[in-house]
Each structure stands twice: as C-alpha cells, then as structure tokens.
PDB file of C-alpha atoms in Angstrom:
ATOM      1  CA  MET A   1     -16.356  49.867 -63.746  1.00 58.00           C
ATOM      2  CA  ASN A   2     -19.224  51.988 -65.220  1.00 71.00           C
ATOM      3  CA  ALA A   3     -21.369  54.892 -64.074  1.00 75.00           C
ATOM      4  CA  GLU A   4     -24.311  52.666 -63.361  1.00 79.00           C
ATOM      5  CA  PHE A   5     -22.231  50.654 -60.257  1.00 84.00           C
ATOM      6  CA  ILE A   6     -20.806  53.801 -59.001  1.00 87.00           C
ATOM      7  CA  ASN A   7     -23.577  56.350 -59.284  1.00 91.00           C
ATOM      8  CA  PRO A   8     -25.960  54.729 -56.712  1.00 93.00           C
ATOM      9  CA  PHE A   9     -23.039  54.552 -53.944  1.00 92.00           C
ATOM     10  CA  ILE A  10     -22.381  58.514 -54.635  1.00 93.00           C
ATOM     11  CA  ALA A  11     -26.011  59.213 -54.391  1.00 94.00           C
ATOM     12  CA  ALA A  12     -26.605  57.001 -51.436  1.00 96.00           C
ATOM     13  CA  PHE A  13     -23.746  59.192 -49.747  1.00 96.00           C
ATOM     14  CA  LYS A  14     -25.119  62.455 -50.337  1.00 95.00           C
ATOM     15  CA  ASN A  15     -28.254  61.190 -49.531  1.00 96.00           C
ATOM     16  CA  VAL A  16     -27.500  60.279 -45.847  1.00 96.00           C
ATOM     17  CA  LEU A  17     -25.459  63.492 -45.261  1.00 96.00           C
ATOM     18  CA  GLU A  18     -28.083  65.574 -46.885  1.00 96.00           C
ATOM     19  CA  THR A  19     -31.093  64.411 -44.866  1.00 95.00           C
ATOM     20  CA  MET A  20     -29.459  63.268 -41.497  1.00 93.00           C
ATOM     21  CA  ALA A  21     -26.611  65.846 -41.057  1.00 95.00           C
ATOM     22  CA  MET A  22     -28.002  68.691 -43.295  1.00 95.00           C
ATOM     23  CA  MET A  23     -24.549  68.792 -44.906  1.00 96.00           C
ATOM     24  CA  THR A  24     -23.868  68.934 -48.686  1.00 96.00           C
ATOM     25  CA  LEU A  25     -20.401  67.855 -50.170  1.00 95.00           C
ATOM     26  CA  THR A  26     -18.864  68.648 -53.165  1.00 94.00           C
ATOM     27  CA  ALA A  27     -17.863  65.997 -55.668  1.00 91.00           C
ATOM     28  CA  GLU A  28     -14.239  66.544 -57.098  1.00 91.00           C
ATOM     29  CA  ALA A  29     -12.662  64.964 -59.878  1.00 89.00           C
ATOM     30  CA  PRO A  30     -12.212  61.014 -59.250  1.00 87.00           C
ATOM     31  CA  LYS A  31      -8.830  59.467 -59.060  1.00 85.00           C
ATOM     32  CA  LYS A  32      -7.702  56.371 -61.128  1.00 80.00           C
ATOM     33  CA  LYS A  33      -4.276  55.936 -61.025  1.00 73.00           C
ATOM     34  CA  GLU A  34      -3.014  52.555 -59.726  1.00 73.00           C
ATOM     35  CA  ASP A  35      -0.970  53.911 -56.853  1.00 76.00           C
ATOM     36  CA  ASP A  36      -3.648  56.230 -55.564  1.00 78.00           C
ATOM     37  CA  LEU A  37      -4.441  55.503 -52.251  1.00 87.00           C
ATOM     38  CA  ALA A  38      -7.670  56.887 -50.117  1.00 90.00           C
ATOM     39  CA  CYS A  39      -6.039  58.459 -46.974  1.00 93.00           C
ATOM     40  CA  GLY A  40      -7.932  59.834 -43.847  1.00 96.00           C
ATOM     41  CA  ASP A  41      -8.315  59.334 -39.960  1.00 97.00           C
ATOM     42  CA  VAL A  42     -11.506  56.782 -40.017  1.00 98.00           C
ATOM     43  CA  THR A  43     -12.840  54.530 -42.627  1.00 98.00           C
ATOM     44  CA  GLY A  44     -15.714  52.594 -42.883  1.00 98.00           C
ATOM     45  CA  LEU A  45     -15.267  49.316 -45.108  1.00 98.00           C
ATOM     46  CA  LEU A  46     -17.851  46.420 -46.225  1.00 97.00           C
ATOM     47  CA  GLY A  47     -17.549  43.660 -48.254  1.00 97.00           C
ATOM     48  CA  MET A  48     -20.223  42.559 -51.293  1.00 95.00           C
ATOM     49  CA  THR A  49     -20.686  39.184 -52.745  1.00 94.00           C
ATOM     50  CA  GLY A  50     -23.196  38.569 -55.678  1.00 90.00           C
ATOM     51  CA  PRO A  51     -23.719  36.107 -58.479  1.00 88.00           C
ATOM     52  CA  GLN A  52     -21.466  37.866 -61.155  1.00 82.00           C
ATOM     53  CA  LEU A  53     -19.527  39.866 -58.999  1.00 84.00           C
ATOM     54  CA  LYS A  54     -18.002  40.433 -55.814  1.00 91.00           C
ATOM     55  CA  GLY A  55     -16.105  43.710 -54.289  1.00 93.00           C
ATOM     56  CA  SER A  56     -15.750  46.262 -51.592  1.00 94.00           C
ATOM     57  CA  PHE A  57     -16.766  49.640 -50.646  1.00 94.00           C
ATOM     58  CA  SER A  58     -15.200  52.016 -48.407  1.00 97.00           C
ATOM     59  CA  ILE A  59     -16.012  55.956 -47.097  1.00 97.00           C
ATOM     60  CA  THR A  60     -12.631  57.668 -45.658  1.00 97.00           C
ATOM     61  CA  PHE A  61     -13.271  60.501 -43.544  1.00 98.00           C
ATOM     62  CA  GLU A  62     -10.217  63.132 -42.806  1.00 97.00           C
ATOM     63  CA  ALA A  63     -11.124  63.491 -38.667  1.00 98.00           C
ATOM     64  CA  PRO A  64     -12.537  67.239 -38.867  1.00 97.00           C
ATOM     65  CA  LEU A  65     -15.191  66.296 -41.538  1.00 97.00           C
ATOM     66  CA  ALA A  66     -15.997  63.047 -39.425  1.00 97.00           C
ATOM     67  CA  LEU A  67     -16.640  65.101 -36.298  1.00 97.00           C
ATOM     68  CA  ASP A  68     -18.519  67.730 -38.037  1.00 97.00           C
ATOM     69  CA  ILE A  69     -20.652  65.156 -39.420  1.00 97.00           C
ATOM     70  CA  MET A  70     -21.223  63.660 -35.712  1.00 96.00           C
ATOM     71  CA  SER A  71     -21.960  66.937 -34.505  1.00 96.00           C
ATOM     72  CA  LYS A  72     -24.570  67.611 -37.152  1.00 95.00           C
ATOM     73  CA  MET A  73     -26.346  64.549 -36.395  1.00 93.00           C
ATOM     74  CA  LEU A  74     -25.834  63.841 -32.822  1.00 92.00           C
ATOM     75  CA  GLY A  75     -25.531  67.068 -31.378  1.00 92.00           C
ATOM     76  CA  GLU A  76     -22.311  65.702 -29.665  1.00 87.00           C
ATOM     77  CA  LYS A  77     -18.922  67.119 -31.073  1.00 87.00           C
ATOM     78  CA  PRO A  78     -15.777  65.041 -29.398  1.00 93.00           C
ATOM     79  CA  THR A  79     -12.222  66.524 -29.983  1.00 94.00           C
ATOM     80  CA  THR A  80     -11.049  62.972 -31.277  1.00 96.00           C
ATOM     81  CA  ILE A  81     -12.009  59.725 -32.985  1.00 96.00           C
ATOM     82  CA  ASN A  82     -13.699  58.030 -30.128  1.00 95.00           C
ATOM     83  CA  ALA A  83     -15.819  54.972 -29.731  1.00 94.00           C
ATOM     84  CA  GLU A  84     -18.924  57.217 -30.525  1.00 95.00           C
ATOM     85  CA  VAL A  85     -17.381  58.211 -33.991  1.00 97.00           C
ATOM     86  CA  ILE A  86     -16.668  54.669 -34.953  1.00 96.00           C
ATOM     87  CA  ASP A  87     -19.967  53.919 -34.259  1.00 95.00           C
ATOM     88  CA  LEU A  88     -21.528  56.414 -36.497  1.00 97.00           C
ATOM     89  CA  VAL A  89     -19.133  55.737 -39.518  1.00 98.00           C
ATOM     90  CA  GLY A  90     -20.057  52.293 -39.082  1.00 97.00           C
ATOM     91  CA  GLU A  91     -23.715  53.026 -39.421  1.00 97.00           C
ATOM     92  CA  LEU A  92     -23.163  55.655 -41.991  1.00 97.00           C
ATOM     93  CA  THR A  93     -21.292  52.908 -44.311  1.00 97.00           C
ATOM     94  CA  ASN A  94     -24.114  50.346 -43.482  1.00 96.00           C
ATOM     95  CA  MET A  95     -26.650  53.072 -44.595  1.00 97.00           C
ATOM     96  CA  VAL A  96     -24.843  54.210 -47.972  1.00 97.00           C
ATOM     97  CA  ALA A  97     -24.171  50.439 -48.895  1.00 95.00           C
ATOM     98  CA  GLY A  98     -27.893  49.762 -48.083  1.00 96.00           C
ATOM     99  CA  GLY A  99     -29.113  52.587 -50.137  1.00 96.00           C
ATOM    100  CA  ALA A 100     -26.869  51.701 -53.073  1.00 95.00           C
ATOM    101  CA  LYS A 101     -28.023  47.972 -52.746  1.00 94.00           C
ATOM    102  CA  ASN A 102     -31.736  48.988 -53.261  1.00 95.00           C
ATOM    103  CA  THR A 103     -30.831  51.178 -56.267  1.00 94.00           C
ATOM    104  CA  LEU A 104     -28.658  48.499 -57.722  1.00 92.00           C
ATOM    105  CA  GLY A 105     -31.054  45.720 -57.117  1.00 91.00           C
ATOM    106  CA  GLU A 106     -33.733  47.741 -59.168  1.00 92.00           C
ATOM    107  CA  SER A 107     -31.249  47.423 -61.901  1.00 88.00           C
ATOM    108  CA  GLY A 108     -30.760  43.583 -61.510  1.00 88.00           C
ATOM    109  CA  PHE A 109     -27.678  43.747 -59.714  1.00 86.00           C
ATOM    110  CA  ASP A 110     -28.167  41.916 -56.548  1.00 88.00           C
ATOM    111  CA  PHE A 111     -25.474  41.993 -53.770  1.00 88.00           C
ATOM    112  CA  GLY A 112     -25.135  40.645 -50.278  1.00 93.00           C
ATOM    113  CA  MET A 113     -23.567  43.053 -48.279  1.00 95.00           C
ATOM    114  CA  ALA A 114     -21.141  41.667 -45.179  1.00 96.00           C
ATOM    115  CA  THR A 115     -20.926  43.885 -41.905  1.00 95.00           C
ATOM    116  CA  PRO A 116     -18.940  46.809 -41.554  1.00 97.00           C
ATOM    117  CA  VAL A 117     -15.226  47.219 -40.297  1.00 97.00           C
ATOM    118  CA  VAL A 118     -14.267  50.370 -39.134  1.00 97.00           C
ATOM    119  CA  VAL A 119     -10.792  51.636 -38.708  1.00 97.00           C
ATOM    120  CA  SER A 120      -9.696  54.236 -36.831  1.00 97.00           C
ATOM    121  CA  GLY A 121      -5.972  55.885 -37.100  1.00 97.00           C
ATOM    122  CA  LYS A 122      -4.183  59.204 -38.075  1.00 96.00           C
ATOM    123  CA  ASN A 123      -3.249  59.003 -41.978  1.00 96.00           C
ATOM    124  CA  HIS A 124      -3.887  55.329 -42.624  1.00 96.00           C
ATOM    125  CA  THR A 125      -4.433  54.292 -46.279  1.00 95.00           C
ATOM    126  CA  ILE A 126      -6.881  51.829 -47.997  1.00 96.00           C
ATOM    127  CA  SER A 127      -6.019  49.432 -50.674  1.00 95.00           C
ATOM    128  CA  HIS A 128      -8.733  47.459 -51.995  1.00 94.00           C
ATOM    129  CA  ARG A 129      -7.323  44.460 -53.840  1.00 93.00           C
ATOM    130  CA  VAL A 130      -8.713  43.679 -56.830  1.00 90.00           C
ATOM    131  CA  ASP A 131      -8.250  42.509 -60.426  1.00 85.00           C
ATOM    132  CA  GLY A 132     -10.647  45.152 -61.776  1.00 78.00           C
ATOM    133  CA  PRO A 133     -10.761  49.146 -62.114  1.00 75.00           C
ATOM    134  CA  LYS A 134     -10.241  50.863 -58.898  1.00 79.00           C
ATOM    135  CA  LEU A 135     -11.867  54.437 -58.613  1.00 84.00           C
ATOM    136  CA  ILE A 136     -11.546  56.894 -55.607  1.00 91.00           C
ATOM    137  CA  LEU A 137     -14.334  59.623 -55.384  1.00 93.00           C
ATOM    138  CA  PRO A 138     -13.209  62.571 -53.243  1.00 94.00           C
ATOM    139  CA  PHE A 139     -15.466  64.812 -51.730  1.00 96.00           C
ATOM    140  CA  LYS A 140     -15.207  68.174 -50.012  1.00 96.00           C
ATOM    141  CA  GLY A 141     -17.079  69.482 -46.885  1.00 95.00           C
ATOM    142  CA  GLU A 142     -16.328  72.711 -45.040  1.00 95.00           C
ATOM    143  CA  ALA A 143     -14.547  70.832 -42.184  1.00 96.00           C
ATOM    144  CA  GLY A 144     -12.745  68.394 -44.674  1.00 97.00           C
ATOM    145  CA  ARG A 145     -12.526  65.770 -47.068  1.00 96.00           C
ATOM    146  CA  ALA A 146     -13.984  62.205 -47.598  1.00 97.00           C
ATOM    147  CA  PHE A 147     -13.401  59.321 -50.036  1.00 96.00           C
ATOM    148  CA  ILE A 148     -15.453  56.642 -51.378  1.00 95.00           C
ATOM    149  CA  GLU A 149     -13.820  53.821 -53.053  1.00 94.00           C
ATOM    150  CA  ILE A 150     -15.900  51.048 -55.068  1.00 89.00           C
ATOM    151  CA  CYS A 151     -13.874  48.156 -56.571  1.00 89.00           C
ATOM    152  CA  PHE A 152     -15.735  45.051 -58.242  1.00 86.00           C
ATOM    153  CA  GLU A 153     -14.144  42.107 -59.866  1.00 86.00           C
ATOM    154  CA  LYS A 154     -15.907  39.076 -61.224  1.00 82.00           C
ATOM    155  CA  ALA A 155     -17.020  36.731 -58.585  1.00 82.00           C
TER     156      ALA A 155
ATOM    157  CA  MET B   1     -19.699  32.454 -31.949  1.00 58.00           C
ATOM    158  CA  ASN B   2     -18.154  28.533 -31.579  1.00 71.00           C
ATOM    159  CA  ALA B   3     -15.338  26.991 -32.054  1.00 75.00           C
ATOM    160  CA  GLU B   4     -16.543  25.240 -35.486  1.00 79.00           C
ATOM    161  CA  PHE B   5     -16.548  28.578 -36.967  1.00 84.00           C
ATOM    162  CA  ILE B   6     -13.248  30.102 -35.671  1.00 87.00           C
ATOM    163  CA  ASN B   7     -10.966  26.994 -35.554  1.00 90.00           C
ATOM    164  CA  PRO B   8     -10.989  26.899 -39.559  1.00 93.00           C
ATOM    165  CA  PHE B   9      -9.274  30.416 -39.408  1.00 92.00           C
ATOM    166  CA  ILE B  10      -6.911  29.787 -37.122  1.00 92.00           C
ATOM    167  CA  ALA B  11      -5.885  26.528 -38.999  1.00 94.00           C
ATOM    168  CA  ALA B  12      -5.679  28.216 -42.107  1.00 96.00           C
ATOM    169  CA  PHE B  13      -3.592  31.130 -40.782  1.00 96.00           C
ATOM    170  CA  LYS B  14      -1.077  28.984 -39.121  1.00 95.00           C
ATOM    171  CA  ASN B  15      -0.893  26.601 -42.203  1.00 96.00           C
ATOM    172  CA  VAL B  16       0.101  29.524 -44.445  1.00 96.00           C
ATOM    173  CA  LEU B  17       2.762  30.719 -42.453  1.00 96.00           C
ATOM    174  CA  GLU B  18       4.545  27.504 -42.014  1.00 96.00           C
ATOM    175  CA  THR B  19       4.083  26.375 -45.345  1.00 95.00           C
ATOM    176  CA  MET B  20       5.137  29.905 -47.245  1.00 93.00           C
ATOM    177  CA  ALA B  21       7.023  31.425 -44.443  1.00 95.00           C
ATOM    178  CA  MET B  22       8.469  28.715 -42.258  1.00 95.00           C
ATOM    179  CA  MET B  23       6.955  30.625 -39.292  1.00 96.00           C
ATOM    180  CA  THR B  24       5.024  29.154 -36.217  1.00 96.00           C
ATOM    181  CA  LEU B  25       3.182  31.615 -34.228  1.00 95.00           C
ATOM    182  CA  THR B  26       2.030  30.944 -30.730  1.00 94.00           C
ATOM    183  CA  ALA B  27      -1.340  31.704 -30.084  1.00 91.00           C
ATOM    184  CA  GLU B  28      -2.452  33.666 -27.032  1.00 91.00           C
ATOM    185  CA  ALA B  29      -5.328  34.295 -25.106  1.00 89.00           C
ATOM    186  CA  PRO B  30      -8.374  35.495 -26.802  1.00 87.00           C
ATOM    187  CA  LYS B  31      -9.695  38.865 -25.997  1.00 85.00           C
ATOM    188  CA  LYS B  32     -13.553  38.915 -25.791  1.00 80.00           C
ATOM    189  CA  LYS B  33     -14.225  42.347 -24.016  1.00 73.00           C
ATOM    190  CA  GLU B  34     -16.183  44.920 -26.053  1.00 73.00           C
ATOM    191  CA  ASP B  35     -13.611  47.480 -25.821  1.00 75.00           C
ATOM    192  CA  ASP B  36     -10.873  45.534 -26.913  1.00 78.00           C
ATOM    193  CA  LEU B  37      -9.478  46.295 -30.426  1.00 87.00           C
ATOM    194  CA  ALA B  38      -7.217  44.915 -32.683  1.00 90.00           C
ATOM    195  CA  CYS B  39      -4.268  47.189 -33.233  1.00 93.00           C
ATOM    196  CA  GLY B  40      -1.610  47.185 -35.430  1.00 96.00           C
ATOM    197  CA  ASP B  41       0.390  48.863 -38.377  1.00 97.00           C
ATOM    198  CA  VAL B  42      -1.116  46.687 -41.726  1.00 98.00           C
ATOM    199  CA  THR B  43      -4.439  44.997 -41.893  1.00 98.00           C
ATOM    200  CA  GLY B  44      -6.087  42.978 -44.516  1.00 98.00           C
ATOM    201  CA  LEU B  45      -9.927  42.845 -44.014  1.00 98.00           C
ATOM    202  CA  LEU B  46     -12.450  40.549 -45.840  1.00 97.00           C
ATOM    203  CA  GLY B  47     -16.310  40.493 -45.999  1.00 97.00           C
ATOM    204  CA  MET B  48     -18.459  37.259 -46.057  1.00 95.00           C
ATOM    205  CA  THR B  49     -21.731  36.643 -47.159  1.00 94.00           C
ATOM    206  CA  GLY B  50     -24.125  33.575 -46.668  1.00 90.00           C
ATOM    207  CA  PRO B  51     -27.445  32.229 -46.567  1.00 88.00           C
ATOM    208  CA  GLN B  52     -27.643  32.481 -42.803  1.00 82.00           C
ATOM    209  CA  LEU B  53     -24.914  34.750 -41.525  1.00 84.00           C
ATOM    210  CA  LYS B  54     -22.978  37.388 -42.818  1.00 91.00           C
ATOM    211  CA  GLY B  55     -19.796  38.867 -41.310  1.00 93.00           C
ATOM    212  CA  SER B  56     -16.068  39.730 -41.451  1.00 94.00           C
ATOM    213  CA  PHE B  57     -12.593  38.739 -40.805  1.00 94.00           C
ATOM    214  CA  SER B  58      -9.438  40.734 -40.453  1.00 97.00           C
ATOM    215  CA  ILE B  59      -5.623  39.964 -39.522  1.00 97.00           C
ATOM    216  CA  THR B  60      -3.592  42.727 -38.361  1.00 97.00           C
ATOM    217  CA  PHE B  61      -0.016  42.701 -38.133  1.00 98.00           C
ATOM    218  CA  GLU B  62       2.359  44.520 -36.194  1.00 97.00           C
ATOM    219  CA  ALA B  63       4.990  46.191 -38.822  1.00 98.00           C
ATOM    220  CA  PRO B  64       7.941  44.364 -37.689  1.00 97.00           C
ATOM    221  CA  LEU B  65       6.253  40.460 -38.035  1.00 97.00           C
ATOM    222  CA  ALA B  66       4.693  41.963 -41.394  1.00 97.00           C
ATOM    223  CA  LEU B  67       8.235  42.716 -42.525  1.00 97.00           C
ATOM    224  CA  ASP B  68       9.630  39.333 -41.365  1.00 97.00           C
ATOM    225  CA  ILE B  69       6.959  37.325 -42.798  1.00 97.00           C
ATOM    226  CA  MET B  70       7.716  39.182 -46.266  1.00 96.00           C
ATOM    227  CA  SER B  71      11.404  38.595 -45.747  1.00 96.00           C
ATOM    228  CA  LYS B  72      10.942  34.765 -45.114  1.00 95.00           C
ATOM    229  CA  MET B  73       8.560  34.476 -48.214  1.00 93.00           C
ATOM    230  CA  LEU B  74       9.989  36.629 -50.451  1.00 91.00           C
ATOM    231  CA  GLY B  75      13.288  37.246 -49.661  1.00 92.00           C
ATOM    232  CA  GLU B  76      12.750  40.895 -49.374  1.00 87.00           C
ATOM    233  CA  LYS B  77      12.720  42.921 -46.299  1.00 87.00           C
ATOM    234  CA  PRO B  78      11.652  46.402 -46.805  1.00 93.00           C
ATOM    235  CA  THR B  79      12.115  48.813 -43.605  1.00 94.00           C
ATOM    236  CA  THR B  80       8.709  50.167 -43.762  1.00 96.00           C
ATOM    237  CA  ILE B  81       5.434  48.756 -44.970  1.00 96.00           C
ATOM    238  CA  ASN B  82       5.119  49.796 -48.644  1.00 95.00           C
ATOM    239  CA  ALA B  83       2.990  48.497 -51.676  1.00 94.00           C
ATOM    240  CA  GLU B  84       4.754  45.423 -51.821  1.00 95.00           C
ATOM    241  CA  VAL B  85       4.187  44.466 -47.972  1.00 97.00           C
ATOM    242  CA  ILE B  86       0.894  45.911 -48.755  1.00 96.00           C
ATOM    243  CA  ASP B  87       0.368  43.391 -51.636  1.00 95.00           C
ATOM    244  CA  LEU B  88       1.351  40.445 -49.309  1.00 97.00           C
ATOM    245  CA  VAL B  89      -0.789  41.270 -46.666  1.00 98.00           C
ATOM    246  CA  GLY B  90      -3.949  41.215 -49.472  1.00 97.00           C
ATOM    247  CA  GLU B  91      -2.920  37.754 -50.548  1.00 97.00           C
ATOM    248  CA  LEU B  92      -2.269  36.125 -47.007  1.00 97.00           C
ATOM    249  CA  THR B  93      -5.593  37.374 -46.250  1.00 97.00           C
ATOM    250  CA  ASN B  94      -7.297  35.661 -49.404  1.00 96.00           C
ATOM    251  CA  MET B  95      -4.968  32.472 -48.734  1.00 97.00           C
ATOM    252  CA  VAL B  96      -6.704  32.290 -44.857  1.00 97.00           C
ATOM    253  CA  ALA B  97     -10.211  33.190 -45.861  1.00 95.00           C
ATOM    254  CA  GLY B  98      -9.982  30.615 -48.852  1.00 96.00           C
ATOM    255  CA  GLY B  99      -8.662  27.638 -46.782  1.00 96.00           C
ATOM    256  CA  ALA B 100     -11.333  28.629 -44.037  1.00 95.00           C
ATOM    257  CA  LYS B 101     -14.208  28.617 -46.731  1.00 94.00           C
ATOM    258  CA  ASN B 102     -13.112  25.455 -47.850  1.00 95.00           C
ATOM    259  CA  THR B 103     -12.973  23.796 -44.275  1.00 94.00           C
ATOM    260  CA  LEU B 104     -16.222  25.445 -43.482  1.00 92.00           C
ATOM    261  CA  GLY B 105     -17.838  24.395 -46.600  1.00 91.00           C
ATOM    262  CA  GLU B 106     -17.139  20.530 -45.621  1.00 92.00           C
ATOM    263  CA  SER B 107     -19.259  21.198 -42.399  1.00 88.00           C
ATOM    264  CA  GLY B 108     -21.960  22.500 -44.548  1.00 88.00           C
ATOM    265  CA  PHE B 109     -21.367  26.538 -43.896  1.00 86.00           C
ATOM    266  CA  ASP B 110     -21.233  27.970 -47.169  1.00 88.00           C
ATOM    267  CA  PHE B 111     -20.032  31.609 -47.383  1.00 88.00           C
ATOM    268  CA  GLY B 112     -19.287  34.063 -50.447  1.00 93.00           C
ATOM    269  CA  MET B 113     -16.009  35.927 -49.969  1.00 95.00           C
ATOM    270  CA  ALA B 114     -15.783  39.718 -50.702  1.00 96.00           C
ATOM    271  CA  THR B 115     -12.383  40.985 -51.993  1.00 95.00           C
ATOM    272  CA  PRO B 116      -9.677  41.961 -49.443  1.00 97.00           C
ATOM    273  CA  VAL B 117      -8.939  45.460 -48.433  1.00 97.00           C
ATOM    274  CA  VAL B 118      -5.891  46.402 -46.823  1.00 97.00           C
ATOM    275  CA  VAL B 119      -5.237  48.999 -44.207  1.00 97.00           C
ATOM    276  CA  SER B 120      -1.609  50.763 -43.765  1.00 97.00           C
ATOM    277  CA  GLY B 121      -1.027  53.359 -40.745  1.00 97.00           C
ATOM    278  CA  LYS B 122       1.080  53.058 -37.868  1.00 96.00           C
ATOM    279  CA  ASN B 123      -0.894  51.924 -35.041  1.00 96.00           C
ATOM    280  CA  HIS B 124      -4.385  51.972 -36.416  1.00 96.00           C
ATOM    281  CA  THR B 125      -7.357  50.032 -34.574  1.00 95.00           C
ATOM    282  CA  ILE B 126     -10.266  47.582 -36.124  1.00 96.00           C
ATOM    283  CA  SER B 127     -13.666  47.370 -34.973  1.00 95.00           C
ATOM    284  CA  HIS B 128     -16.056  44.774 -36.672  1.00 94.00           C
ATOM    285  CA  ARG B 129     -19.493  46.355 -36.750  1.00 94.00           C
ATOM    286  CA  VAL B 130     -21.699  43.451 -35.959  1.00 90.00           C
ATOM    287  CA  ASP B 131     -24.526  42.226 -33.591  1.00 85.00           C
ATOM    288  CA  GLY B 132     -23.179  39.575 -32.074  1.00 78.00           C
ATOM    289  CA  PRO B 133     -19.880  38.013 -30.126  1.00 75.00           C
ATOM    290  CA  LYS B 134     -16.661  39.020 -31.239  1.00 79.00           C
ATOM    291  CA  LEU B 135     -13.350  37.443 -30.485  1.00 84.00           C
ATOM    292  CA  ILE B 136      -9.783  38.796 -31.006  1.00 91.00           C
ATOM    293  CA  LEU B 137      -7.454  35.879 -31.322  1.00 93.00           C
ATOM    294  CA  PRO B 138      -3.482  36.989 -30.765  1.00 94.00           C
ATOM    295  CA  PHE B 139      -0.657  35.561 -32.025  1.00 96.00           C
ATOM    296  CA  LYS B 140       2.964  36.204 -31.039  1.00 96.00           C
ATOM    297  CA  GLY B 141       6.035  35.469 -33.315  1.00 95.00           C
ATOM    298  CA  GLU B 142       9.689  36.419 -32.823  1.00 95.00           C
ATOM    299  CA  ALA B 143       9.408  39.624 -34.636  1.00 96.00           C
ATOM    300  CA  GLY B 144       5.903  40.951 -33.132  1.00 97.00           C
ATOM    301  CA  ARG B 145       2.146  40.220 -33.307  1.00 96.00           C
ATOM    302  CA  ALA B 146      -0.618  39.586 -35.308  1.00 97.00           C
ATOM    303  CA  PHE B 147      -4.420  39.569 -34.415  1.00 96.00           C
ATOM    304  CA  ILE B 148      -7.269  37.721 -36.039  1.00 95.00           C
ATOM    305  CA  GLU B 149     -10.666  38.780 -35.553  1.00 94.00           C
ATOM    306  CA  ILE B 150     -13.822  37.160 -36.759  1.00 89.00           C
ATOM    307  CA  CYS B 151     -17.263  38.178 -36.504  1.00 89.00           C
ATOM    308  CA  PHE B 152     -20.442  37.069 -37.814  1.00 86.00           C
ATOM    309  CA  GLU B 153     -24.480  38.078 -37.671  1.00 86.00           C
ATOM    310  CA  LYS B 154     -27.602  36.716 -38.764  1.00 82.00           C
ATOM    311  CA  ALA B 155     -28.352  37.550 -42.396  1.00 82.00           C
TER     312      ALA B 155
END
C-alpha cells in the first residue's frame, strides 16, 4: 500500500471539504494495526475493481462532524443522521472516489468504481476484508473526527 | 431490476447456508419502497463493476442469526459479534457474490467483484446509493432475520 495509491484519496477528500464546506481537517497519524477498526456514526463505502487490483474505500464520520459538514455545505443542520445526511455522505463518497480515480488514472492505475453504500448507526465499526495492507487515516475537524480507509489486493 | 439479476444472489445465499450451515431460511415478501432500509447488527457489503452496469450487494444479519450460523458452520458460538463473526460474514459475502457471479457469467453478464467490507454495530441501517430500482429481500430463520439487497445502475 504505497503513498501513490493513498495520496489521491486524501487529496480528494480534503479538496471536496475545502471547496464545498469551506472546512479544513487536520490529518492525524495513520493506524496500521490489524485490529484497528474505523468507528463512527455514518460511513460511505465504495468498491473498486481494476485489471490488476481490486479493493474498497470508506469514509467514516462521527455524527457531529457529519452534521457540521451538512450545515456548512447545505445550510441545514439536522439534529441526527437522517435521510438527507445519508444522501450527502453518499455524494461525498462518490466525489472523493471520483477525484482519486482521475488522479490515479493519470498515473496509469485504472479502476472501475462501484456505487456507494451508506451505513448509519451509532458507533458502528468498519472492517475491510482484504489480503493486503490496510491503513486507517484519521482526520480531525472542530466538530469531530473522520476516518478514511483504503484497501487493495491483487485482482 | 429483473429476476434474472436477483435470483442468482438468492440461490447462492440459500445454497451457501444449506451446504455449510445445514440451515434453510424462508424468503419473505420483497420490500420495494424508497424509504425501506435493511437494518441489522452485522452486514457484509461488496461492490461490483461491469461493462454495462455497476452496483452493490449486501447481506445484513440480525445478531442472533449470525451467531447461529457461526455455531452451525464452525461449532463456536460467541455471545456477541466479535472478530471471528466479522471474518465469517466477510467470507459468506464473498461466497454468495462469487456464486452469483458465476451464474450471471453463464448468462452473459460479466462483473468484477470488489472486496467485501463488513459493518458491525447494533441496529445499523444500509442505504445503497444508486439511480435505479432497489430491492430488499428478507429471509427468516429460526434465530432471526437476514436481508439481501442488490442494486445496479448503468455504468
């Protein structure tokens, strides 16, 4: 799992939040232990397939951060993770994956993106089942944390 | 969303459980409403991409059913959804999707399968974000329910 794969996802995530929510998150130290799991209240997930690799990508948000993003992007701030927030997280997942796909395509890594799935539920955990390295990238904003996870294995 | 797409997933699911857990589940009436969401305690999800279609597939289990399946397949019965149960749900998701892929391939529908992601958390909901029909297929076993959801859109 090299930086060439991961950085486009980080860059796309930060770019989407900065341009659409005027929000800057701070990247924290990556978690690499086998038993580390991303944990939060709403998650966007997306599968990817390509000629050499297949894998999965997820962004997990703590509820206060997801609600803050929604407020800054759309001017509405629900009190809980509702259908509109789920919608938004699905869109964000698509945008981040799409941005990363474009960048990776320029380096010769072509992927097909599946469609996003959004999970909602207080304190759920996400476990990517791959034969390969896994990396959890935590981000911190004023309102809470988000976790990006990108995992690949040979197709 | 026609039966030709869905039936291979149903058949593969029932086949995996019957051969590996000696368990027969009863299919209940499909749920088609926009606001119906699959809800449970542990879910295996997998993205799919192909030349004409892309989509996502999920199996959501209520905890008592997941634990019962684990008990019948592996002889162990944890009291809660732990790392071994998460492992098993990931394997089941792969097996069901793989079985469906083979059947669909024989009909000329070729898909690349991404890698599974397993969600764990009491009473979470799953929302597939597709421009297209969605169908939730409930199954009932002695110990509890499972929900299969398969969604596709044009690639």
